[in-house]
Protein backbone atom coordinates (compact mmCIF):
# COMPACT_ATOMS: atom_id res chain seq x y z
CA UNK A 1 0.00 0.00 0.00
CA UNK A 2 1.30 3.45 -0.92
CA UNK A 3 -0.03 4.89 2.32
CA UNK A 4 1.64 8.27 1.89
CA UNK A 5 -0.02 8.85 -1.47
CA UNK A 6 -3.41 7.74 -0.20
CA UNK A 7 -3.23 9.82 2.97
CA UNK A 8 -2.17 12.90 1.00
CA UNK A 9 -5.01 12.35 -1.44
CA UNK A 10 -7.55 12.00 1.37
CA UNK A 11 -6.25 15.18 2.99
CA UNK A 12 -6.73 16.97 -0.31
CA UNK A 13 -10.26 15.61 -0.62
CA UNK A 14 -11.12 16.90 2.85
CA UNK A 15 -9.89 20.36 1.84
CA UNK A 16 -11.52 20.33 -1.63
CA UNK A 17 -14.63 18.23 -1.31
CA UNK A 18 -16.44 19.07 -4.53
CA UNK A 19 -17.08 17.38 -7.86
CA UNK A 20 -15.05 19.80 -9.98
CA UNK A 21 -11.90 19.19 -7.92
CA UNK A 22 -12.47 15.44 -8.05
CA UNK A 23 -12.91 15.53 -11.81
CA UNK A 24 -9.57 17.31 -12.12
CA UNK A 25 -7.92 14.66 -9.93
CA UNK A 26 -9.73 11.61 -11.26
CA UNK A 27 -6.53 9.80 -12.27
CA UNK A 28 -5.11 10.23 -8.76
CA UNK A 29 -8.31 8.89 -7.23
CA UNK A 30 -8.30 5.89 -9.59
CA UNK A 31 -4.70 5.05 -8.68
CA UNK A 32 -5.39 5.30 -4.94
CA UNK A 33 -8.56 3.26 -5.27
CA UNK A 34 -6.79 0.49 -7.19
CA UNK A 35 -3.99 0.44 -4.63
CA UNK A 36 -6.48 0.14 -1.77
CA UNK A 37 -8.35 -2.66 -3.56
CA UNK A 38 -5.09 -4.55 -4.05
CA UNK A 39 -4.37 -4.21 -0.34
CA UNK A 40 -7.82 -5.60 0.46
CA UNK A 41 -7.14 -8.50 -1.92
CA UNK A 42 -3.89 -9.23 -0.09
CA UNK A 43 -5.65 -9.04 3.28
CA UNK A 44 -8.33 -11.50 2.12
CA UNK A 45 -5.61 -13.90 0.97
CA UNK A 46 -3.84 -13.71 4.33
CA UNK A 47 -6.97 -13.86 6.49
CA UNK A 48 -8.30 -16.85 4.53
CA UNK A 49 -5.52 -18.91 6.12
CA UNK A 50 -7.43 -18.81 9.44
CA UNK A 51 -10.91 -17.92 8.16
CA UNK A 52 -11.64 -19.94 5.00
CA UNK A 53 -15.22 -18.63 4.88
CA UNK A 54 -13.99 -15.39 3.27
CA UNK A 55 -11.90 -17.12 0.62
CA UNK A 56 -14.46 -16.55 -2.15
CA UNK A 57 -14.58 -12.78 -1.69
CA UNK A 58 -13.14 -10.22 -4.08
CA UNK A 59 -11.99 -6.76 -3.10
CA UNK A 60 -14.61 -5.05 -5.27
CA UNK A 61 -17.32 -6.78 -3.23
CA UNK A 62 -15.82 -5.55 0.06
CA UNK A 63 -14.86 -1.94 -0.66
CA UNK A 64 -17.37 0.79 0.09
CA UNK A 65 -18.26 3.49 -2.41
CA UNK A 66 -16.27 6.69 -2.05
CA UNK A 67 -19.37 8.74 -2.78
CA UNK A 68 -21.48 9.81 0.20
CA UNK A 69 -25.24 9.40 0.41
CA UNK A 70 -26.23 13.01 1.04
CA UNK A 71 -29.99 12.68 0.61
CA UNK A 72 -30.77 13.01 4.31
CA UNK A 73 -27.58 14.62 5.56
CA UNK A 74 -27.07 18.31 6.32
CA UNK A 75 -23.47 17.83 5.12
CA UNK A 76 -23.68 17.90 1.32
CA UNK A 77 -20.02 17.07 0.73
CA UNK A 78 -20.14 14.50 -2.08
CA UNK A 79 -17.12 12.42 -1.05
CA UNK A 80 -15.98 10.51 2.00
CA UNK A 81 -12.72 11.32 3.76
CA UNK A 82 -11.61 7.72 4.01
CA UNK A 83 -11.26 4.45 2.15
CA UNK A 84 -13.15 1.61 3.79
CA UNK A 85 -13.73 -2.09 3.23
CA UNK A 86 -15.76 -4.69 5.11
CA UNK A 87 -14.57 -8.25 4.61
CA UNK A 88 -17.50 -10.49 5.53
CA UNK A 89 -18.40 -13.93 4.21
CA UNK A 90 -22.00 -12.86 3.56
CA UNK A 91 -21.15 -9.50 2.00
CA UNK A 92 -20.60 -6.00 3.29
CA UNK A 93 -24.32 -5.40 3.88
CA UNK A 94 -24.68 -8.50 6.05
CA UNK A 95 -25.51 -8.39 9.75
CA UNK A 96 -22.78 -10.96 10.24
CA UNK A 97 -19.55 -9.86 11.89
CA UNK A 98 -16.51 -9.31 9.70
CA UNK A 99 -13.24 -7.43 9.32
CA UNK A 100 -13.32 -3.68 8.67
CA UNK A 101 -10.38 -1.74 7.22
CA UNK A 102 -10.46 2.06 7.52
CA UNK A 103 -7.86 4.38 5.99
CA UNK A 104 -8.20 8.06 7.00
CA UNK A 105 -5.59 10.69 7.88
CA UNK A 106 -4.98 10.42 11.62
CA UNK A 107 -7.77 7.85 12.09
CA UNK A 108 -6.71 4.59 10.43
CA UNK A 109 -7.93 1.43 12.12
CA UNK A 110 -8.91 -2.20 11.79
CA UNK A 111 -12.17 -3.33 13.37
CA UNK A 112 -14.00 -6.60 13.94
CA UNK A 113 -17.47 -7.81 14.81
CA UNK A 114 -21.09 -6.70 14.50
CA UNK A 115 -22.44 -3.15 14.37
CA UNK A 116 -25.97 -1.88 14.98
CA UNK A 117 -27.69 -5.24 15.38
CA UNK A 118 -31.51 -5.12 15.26
CA UNK A 119 -33.29 -5.43 18.59
CA UNK A 120 -34.31 -9.07 18.27
CA UNK A 121 -30.76 -10.24 17.49
CA UNK A 122 -29.29 -7.96 20.14
CA UNK A 123 -31.63 -9.45 22.74
CA UNK A 124 -30.73 -12.97 21.62
CA UNK A 125 -27.04 -12.09 21.85
CA UNK A 126 -27.45 -10.84 25.40
CA UNK A 127 -29.27 -14.03 26.33
CA UNK A 128 -26.51 -16.10 24.75
CA UNK A 129 -23.86 -14.23 26.71
CA UNK A 130 -25.76 -14.76 29.97
CA UNK A 131 -26.27 -18.43 29.19
CA UNK A 132 -22.63 -18.98 28.35
CA UNK A 133 -20.95 -16.34 30.48
CA UNK A 134 -17.96 -18.52 31.37
CA UNK A 135 -17.11 -19.12 27.70
CA UNK A 136 -17.68 -15.43 26.88
CA UNK A 137 -15.43 -14.25 29.70
CA UNK A 138 -12.66 -16.64 28.69
CA UNK A 139 -12.63 -14.87 25.33
CA UNK A 140 -13.07 -11.19 26.18
CA UNK A 141 -11.30 -11.19 29.53
CA UNK A 142 -8.22 -13.02 28.31
CA UNK A 143 -5.07 -10.98 28.80
CA UNK A 144 -4.38 -10.91 25.07
CA UNK A 145 -7.87 -9.60 24.22
CA UNK A 146 -7.93 -6.98 26.97
CA UNK A 147 -4.42 -5.77 26.19
CA UNK A 148 -5.33 -5.36 22.54
CA UNK A 149 -8.91 -4.06 22.70
CA UNK A 150 -9.62 -3.01 26.28
CA UNK A 151 -12.68 -3.41 28.47
CA UNK A 152 -16.26 -2.94 27.21
CA UNK A 153 -17.52 0.55 26.43
CA UNK A 154 -14.35 2.44 27.34
CA UNK A 155 -13.20 3.47 23.85
CA UNK A 156 -14.66 5.92 21.33
CA UNK A 157 -14.80 6.11 17.56
CA UNK A 158 -16.52 8.76 15.47
CA UNK A 159 -15.93 10.68 12.25
CA UNK A 160 -13.29 12.93 13.77
CA UNK A 161 -11.43 10.85 16.34
CA UNK A 162 -10.75 7.31 17.46
CA UNK A 163 -9.29 5.93 20.67
CA UNK A 164 -6.19 3.71 20.44
CA UNK A 165 -8.35 0.66 21.11
CA UNK A 166 -11.95 -0.15 21.88
CA UNK A 167 -14.51 -2.83 22.60
CA UNK A 168 -18.04 -1.61 21.87
CA UNK A 169 -19.13 1.56 20.06
CA UNK A 170 -22.20 2.49 22.08
CA UNK A 171 -23.86 1.26 25.26
CA UNK A 172 -27.04 1.68 27.25
CA UNK A 173 -26.78 3.76 30.41
CA UNK A 174 -29.03 1.36 32.29
CA UNK A 175 -29.79 -2.34 32.24
CA UNK A 176 -31.58 -3.46 29.05
CA UNK A 177 -35.29 -4.15 29.49
CA UNK A 178 -36.06 -7.66 30.62
CA UNK A 179 -32.63 -8.40 32.09
CA UNK A 180 -31.69 -8.49 35.79
CA UNK A 181 -30.40 -5.14 36.98
CA UNK A 182 -28.11 -6.73 39.53
CA UNK A 183 -26.41 -9.07 37.05
CA UNK A 184 -22.72 -9.29 37.91
CA UNK A 185 -21.53 -8.84 34.33
CA UNK A 186 -24.09 -6.24 33.28
CA UNK A 187 -21.56 -4.23 31.23
CA UNK A 188 -21.63 -6.95 28.57
CA UNK A 189 -25.42 -6.72 28.35
CA UNK A 190 -25.43 -2.93 28.09
CA UNK A 191 -23.43 -3.10 24.87
CA UNK A 192 -25.45 -2.10 21.79
CA UNK A 193 -22.92 -3.62 19.41
CA UNK A 194 -20.27 -6.27 19.69
CA UNK A 195 -17.24 -4.96 17.89
CA UNK A 196 -13.64 -4.15 18.73
CA UNK A 197 -10.88 -2.18 17.04
CA UNK A 198 -7.27 -1.05 17.10
CA UNK A 199 -6.19 2.35 15.79
CA UNK A 200 -3.17 2.27 13.47
CA UNK A 201 -0.73 5.03 12.63
CA UNK A 202 0.47 5.60 9.10
CA UNK A 203 3.89 4.11 9.80
CA UNK A 204 2.19 0.77 10.49
CA UNK A 205 1.35 0.46 6.79
CA UNK A 206 4.93 1.18 5.76
CA UNK A 207 6.16 -2.03 7.37
CA UNK A 208 6.79 -4.89 4.90
CA UNK A 209 4.84 -7.32 7.12
CA UNK A 210 1.87 -5.07 7.93
CA UNK A 211 -0.66 -7.51 6.48
CA UNK A 212 0.71 -10.33 8.63
CA UNK A 213 0.53 -8.02 11.63
CA UNK A 214 -3.10 -7.22 10.78
CA UNK A 215 -3.74 -10.95 10.72
CA UNK A 216 -2.29 -11.26 14.21
CA UNK A 217 -4.74 -8.65 15.49
CA UNK A 218 -7.62 -10.34 13.66
CA UNK A 219 -6.84 -13.73 15.19
CA UNK A 220 -7.21 -12.22 18.66
CA UNK A 221 -10.62 -10.74 17.79
CA UNK A 222 -12.00 -13.73 15.90
CA UNK A 223 -13.21 -15.86 18.88
CA UNK A 224 -15.36 -12.93 20.07
CA UNK A 225 -16.68 -12.44 16.55
CA UNK A 226 -17.39 -16.17 16.14
CA UNK A 227 -19.36 -16.20 19.42
CA UNK A 228 -21.62 -13.39 18.18
CA UNK A 229 -21.91 -14.80 14.65
CA UNK A 230 -23.22 -18.06 16.08
CA UNK A 231 -26.22 -16.04 17.29
CA UNK A 232 -26.58 -13.93 14.16
CA UNK A 233 -26.54 -17.03 11.94
CA UNK A 234 -29.85 -18.13 13.45
CA UNK A 235 -31.51 -15.03 12.00
CA UNK A 236 -30.06 -14.77 8.48
CSV table of C-alpha atoms in Angstrom, one decimal:
chain,number,residue,atom,x,y,z
A,1,UNK,CA,0.0,0.0,0.0
A,2,UNK,CA,1.3,3.4,-0.9
A,3,UNK,CA,0.0,4.9,2.3
A,4,UNK,CA,1.6,8.3,1.9
A,5,UNK,CA,0.0,8.8,-1.5
A,6,UNK,CA,-3.4,7.7,-0.2
A,7,UNK,CA,-3.2,9.8,3.0
A,8,UNK,CA,-2.2,12.9,1.0
A,9,UNK,CA,-5.0,12.3,-1.4
A,10,UNK,CA,-7.5,12.0,1.4
A,11,UNK,CA,-6.3,15.2,3.0
A,12,UNK,CA,-6.7,17.0,-0.3
A,13,UNK,CA,-10.3,15.6,-0.6
A,14,UNK,CA,-11.1,16.9,2.9
A,15,UNK,CA,-9.9,20.4,1.8
A,16,UNK,CA,-11.5,20.3,-1.6
A,17,UNK,CA,-14.6,18.2,-1.3
A,18,UNK,CA,-16.4,19.1,-4.5
A,19,UNK,CA,-17.1,17.4,-7.9
A,20,UNK,CA,-15.0,19.8,-10.0
A,21,UNK,CA,-11.9,19.2,-7.9
A,22,UNK,CA,-12.5,15.4,-8.1
A,23,UNK,CA,-12.9,15.5,-11.8
A,24,UNK,CA,-9.6,17.3,-12.1
A,25,UNK,CA,-7.9,14.7,-9.9
A,26,UNK,CA,-9.7,11.6,-11.3
A,27,UNK,CA,-6.5,9.8,-12.3
A,28,UNK,CA,-5.1,10.2,-8.8
A,29,UNK,CA,-8.3,8.9,-7.2
A,30,UNK,CA,-8.3,5.9,-9.6
A,31,UNK,CA,-4.7,5.1,-8.7
A,32,UNK,CA,-5.4,5.3,-4.9
A,33,UNK,CA,-8.6,3.3,-5.3
A,34,UNK,CA,-6.8,0.5,-7.2
A,35,UNK,CA,-4.0,0.4,-4.6
A,36,UNK,CA,-6.5,0.1,-1.8
A,37,UNK,CA,-8.3,-2.7,-3.6
A,38,UNK,CA,-5.1,-4.5,-4.1
A,39,UNK,CA,-4.4,-4.2,-0.3
A,40,UNK,CA,-7.8,-5.6,0.5
A,41,UNK,CA,-7.1,-8.5,-1.9
A,42,UNK,CA,-3.9,-9.2,-0.1
A,43,UNK,CA,-5.6,-9.0,3.3
A,44,UNK,CA,-8.3,-11.5,2.1
A,45,UNK,CA,-5.6,-13.9,1.0
A,46,UNK,CA,-3.8,-13.7,4.3
A,47,UNK,CA,-7.0,-13.9,6.5
A,48,UNK,CA,-8.3,-16.8,4.5
A,49,UNK,CA,-5.5,-18.9,6.1
A,50,UNK,CA,-7.4,-18.8,9.4
A,51,UNK,CA,-10.9,-17.9,8.2
A,52,UNK,CA,-11.6,-19.9,5.0
A,53,UNK,CA,-15.2,-18.6,4.9
A,54,UNK,CA,-14.0,-15.4,3.3
A,55,UNK,CA,-11.9,-17.1,0.6
A,56,UNK,CA,-14.5,-16.6,-2.2
A,57,UNK,CA,-14.6,-12.8,-1.7
A,58,UNK,CA,-13.1,-10.2,-4.1
A,59,UNK,CA,-12.0,-6.8,-3.1
A,60,UNK,CA,-14.6,-5.1,-5.3
A,61,UNK,CA,-17.3,-6.8,-3.2
A,62,UNK,CA,-15.8,-5.5,0.1
A,63,UNK,CA,-14.9,-1.9,-0.7
A,64,UNK,CA,-17.4,0.8,0.1
A,65,UNK,CA,-18.3,3.5,-2.4
A,66,UNK,CA,-16.3,6.7,-2.1
A,67,UNK,CA,-19.4,8.7,-2.8
A,68,UNK,CA,-21.5,9.8,0.2
A,69,UNK,CA,-25.2,9.4,0.4
A,70,UNK,CA,-26.2,13.0,1.0
A,71,UNK,CA,-30.0,12.7,0.6
A,72,UNK,CA,-30.8,13.0,4.3
A,73,UNK,CA,-27.6,14.6,5.6
A,74,UNK,CA,-27.1,18.3,6.3
A,75,UNK,CA,-23.5,17.8,5.1
A,76,UNK,CA,-23.7,17.9,1.3
A,77,UNK,CA,-20.0,17.1,0.7
A,78,UNK,CA,-20.1,14.5,-2.1
A,79,UNK,CA,-17.1,12.4,-1.1
A,80,UNK,CA,-16.0,10.5,2.0
A,81,UNK,CA,-12.7,11.3,3.8
A,82,UNK,CA,-11.6,7.7,4.0
A,83,UNK,CA,-11.3,4.5,2.1
A,84,UNK,CA,-13.2,1.6,3.8
A,85,UNK,CA,-13.7,-2.1,3.2
A,86,UNK,CA,-15.8,-4.7,5.1
A,87,UNK,CA,-14.6,-8.3,4.6
A,88,UNK,CA,-17.5,-10.5,5.5
A,89,UNK,CA,-18.4,-13.9,4.2
A,90,UNK,CA,-22.0,-12.9,3.6
A,91,UNK,CA,-21.2,-9.5,2.0
A,92,UNK,CA,-20.6,-6.0,3.3
A,93,UNK,CA,-24.3,-5.4,3.9
A,94,UNK,CA,-24.7,-8.5,6.1
A,95,UNK,CA,-25.5,-8.4,9.8
A,96,UNK,CA,-22.8,-11.0,10.2
A,97,UNK,CA,-19.6,-9.9,11.9
A,98,UNK,CA,-16.5,-9.3,9.7
A,99,UNK,CA,-13.2,-7.4,9.3
A,100,UNK,CA,-13.3,-3.7,8.7
A,101,UNK,CA,-10.4,-1.7,7.2
A,102,UNK,CA,-10.5,2.1,7.5
A,103,UNK,CA,-7.9,4.4,6.0
A,104,UNK,CA,-8.2,8.1,7.0
A,105,UNK,CA,-5.6,10.7,7.9
A,106,UNK,CA,-5.0,10.4,11.6
A,107,UNK,CA,-7.8,7.8,12.1
A,108,UNK,CA,-6.7,4.6,10.4
A,109,UNK,CA,-7.9,1.4,12.1
A,110,UNK,CA,-8.9,-2.2,11.8
A,111,UNK,CA,-12.2,-3.3,13.4
A,112,UNK,CA,-14.0,-6.6,13.9
A,113,UNK,CA,-17.5,-7.8,14.8
A,114,UNK,CA,-21.1,-6.7,14.5
A,115,UNK,CA,-22.4,-3.2,14.4
A,116,UNK,CA,-26.0,-1.9,15.0
A,117,UNK,CA,-27.7,-5.2,15.4
A,118,UNK,CA,-31.5,-5.1,15.3
A,119,UNK,CA,-33.3,-5.4,18.6
A,120,UNK,CA,-34.3,-9.1,18.3
A,121,UNK,CA,-30.8,-10.2,17.5
A,122,UNK,CA,-29.3,-8.0,20.1
A,123,UNK,CA,-31.6,-9.4,22.7
A,124,UNK,CA,-30.7,-13.0,21.6
A,125,UNK,CA,-27.0,-12.1,21.8
A,126,UNK,CA,-27.4,-10.8,25.4
A,127,UNK,CA,-29.3,-14.0,26.3
A,128,UNK,CA,-26.5,-16.1,24.7
A,129,UNK,CA,-23.9,-14.2,26.7
A,130,UNK,CA,-25.8,-14.8,30.0
A,131,UNK,CA,-26.3,-18.4,29.2
A,132,UNK,CA,-22.6,-19.0,28.3
A,133,UNK,CA,-21.0,-16.3,30.5
A,134,UNK,CA,-18.0,-18.5,31.4
A,135,UNK,CA,-17.1,-19.1,27.7
A,136,UNK,CA,-17.7,-15.4,26.9
A,137,UNK,CA,-15.4,-14.3,29.7
A,138,UNK,CA,-12.7,-16.6,28.7
A,139,UNK,CA,-12.6,-14.9,25.3
A,140,UNK,CA,-13.1,-11.2,26.2
A,141,UNK,CA,-11.3,-11.2,29.5
A,142,UNK,CA,-8.2,-13.0,28.3
A,143,UNK,CA,-5.1,-11.0,28.8
A,144,UNK,CA,-4.4,-10.9,25.1
A,145,UNK,CA,-7.9,-9.6,24.2
A,146,UNK,CA,-7.9,-7.0,27.0
A,147,UNK,CA,-4.4,-5.8,26.2
A,148,UNK,CA,-5.3,-5.4,22.5
A,149,UNK,CA,-8.9,-4.1,22.7
A,150,UNK,CA,-9.6,-3.0,26.3
A,151,UNK,CA,-12.7,-3.4,28.5
A,152,UNK,CA,-16.3,-2.9,27.2
A,153,UNK,CA,-17.5,0.6,26.4
A,154,UNK,CA,-14.3,2.4,27.3
A,155,UNK,CA,-13.2,3.5,23.9
A,156,UNK,CA,-14.7,5.9,21.3
A,157,UNK,CA,-14.8,6.1,17.6
A,158,UNK,CA,-16.5,8.8,15.5
A,159,UNK,CA,-15.9,10.7,12.3
A,160,UNK,CA,-13.3,12.9,13.8
A,161,UNK,CA,-11.4,10.8,16.3
A,162,UNK,CA,-10.8,7.3,17.5
A,163,UNK,CA,-9.3,5.9,20.7
A,164,UNK,CA,-6.2,3.7,20.4
A,165,UNK,CA,-8.4,0.7,21.1
A,166,UNK,CA,-11.9,-0.1,21.9
A,167,UNK,CA,-14.5,-2.8,22.6
A,168,UNK,CA,-18.0,-1.6,21.9
A,169,UNK,CA,-19.1,1.6,20.1
A,170,UNK,CA,-22.2,2.5,22.1
A,171,UNK,CA,-23.9,1.3,25.3
A,172,UNK,CA,-27.0,1.7,27.3
A,173,UNK,CA,-26.8,3.8,30.4
A,174,UNK,CA,-29.0,1.4,32.3
A,175,UNK,CA,-29.8,-2.3,32.2
A,176,UNK,CA,-31.6,-3.5,29.1
A,177,UNK,CA,-35.3,-4.1,29.5
A,178,UNK,CA,-36.1,-7.7,30.6
A,179,UNK,CA,-32.6,-8.4,32.1
A,180,UNK,CA,-31.7,-8.5,35.8
A,181,UNK,CA,-30.4,-5.1,37.0
A,182,UNK,CA,-28.1,-6.7,39.5
A,183,UNK,CA,-26.4,-9.1,37.1
A,184,UNK,CA,-22.7,-9.3,37.9
A,185,UNK,CA,-21.5,-8.8,34.3
A,186,UNK,CA,-24.1,-6.2,33.3
A,187,UNK,CA,-21.6,-4.2,31.2
A,188,UNK,CA,-21.6,-6.9,28.6
A,189,UNK,CA,-25.4,-6.7,28.4
A,190,UNK,CA,-25.4,-2.9,28.1
A,191,UNK,CA,-23.4,-3.1,24.9
A,192,UNK,CA,-25.4,-2.1,21.8
A,193,UNK,CA,-22.9,-3.6,19.4
A,194,UNK,CA,-20.3,-6.3,19.7
A,195,UNK,CA,-17.2,-5.0,17.9
A,196,UNK,CA,-13.6,-4.1,18.7
A,197,UNK,CA,-10.9,-2.2,17.0
A,198,UNK,CA,-7.3,-1.0,17.1
A,199,UNK,CA,-6.2,2.3,15.8
A,200,UNK,CA,-3.2,2.3,13.5
A,201,UNK,CA,-0.7,5.0,12.6
A,202,UNK,CA,0.5,5.6,9.1
A,203,UNK,CA,3.9,4.1,9.8
A,204,UNK,CA,2.2,0.8,10.5
A,205,UNK,CA,1.3,0.5,6.8
A,206,UNK,CA,4.9,1.2,5.8
A,207,UNK,CA,6.2,-2.0,7.4
A,208,UNK,CA,6.8,-4.9,4.9
A,209,UNK,CA,4.8,-7.3,7.1
A,210,UNK,CA,1.9,-5.1,7.9
A,211,UNK,CA,-0.7,-7.5,6.5
A,212,UNK,CA,0.7,-10.3,8.6
A,213,UNK,CA,0.5,-8.0,11.6
A,214,UNK,CA,-3.1,-7.2,10.8
A,215,UNK,CA,-3.7,-11.0,10.7
A,216,UNK,CA,-2.3,-11.3,14.2
A,217,UNK,CA,-4.7,-8.7,15.5
A,218,UNK,CA,-7.6,-10.3,13.7
A,219,UNK,CA,-6.8,-13.7,15.2
A,220,UNK,CA,-7.2,-12.2,18.7
A,221,UNK,CA,-10.6,-10.7,17.8
A,222,UNK,CA,-12.0,-13.7,15.9
A,223,UNK,CA,-13.2,-15.9,18.9
A,224,UNK,CA,-15.4,-12.9,20.1
A,225,UNK,CA,-16.7,-12.4,16.6
A,226,UNK,CA,-17.4,-16.2,16.1
A,227,UNK,CA,-19.4,-16.2,19.4
A,228,UNK,CA,-21.6,-13.4,18.2
A,229,UNK,CA,-21.9,-14.8,14.7
A,230,UNK,CA,-23.2,-18.1,16.1
A,231,UNK,CA,-26.2,-16.0,17.3
A,232,UNK,CA,-26.6,-13.9,14.2
A,233,UNK,CA,-26.5,-17.0,11.9
A,234,UNK,CA,-29.9,-18.1,13.4
A,235,UNK,CA,-31.5,-15.0,12.0
A,236,UNK,CA,-30.1,-14.8,8.5
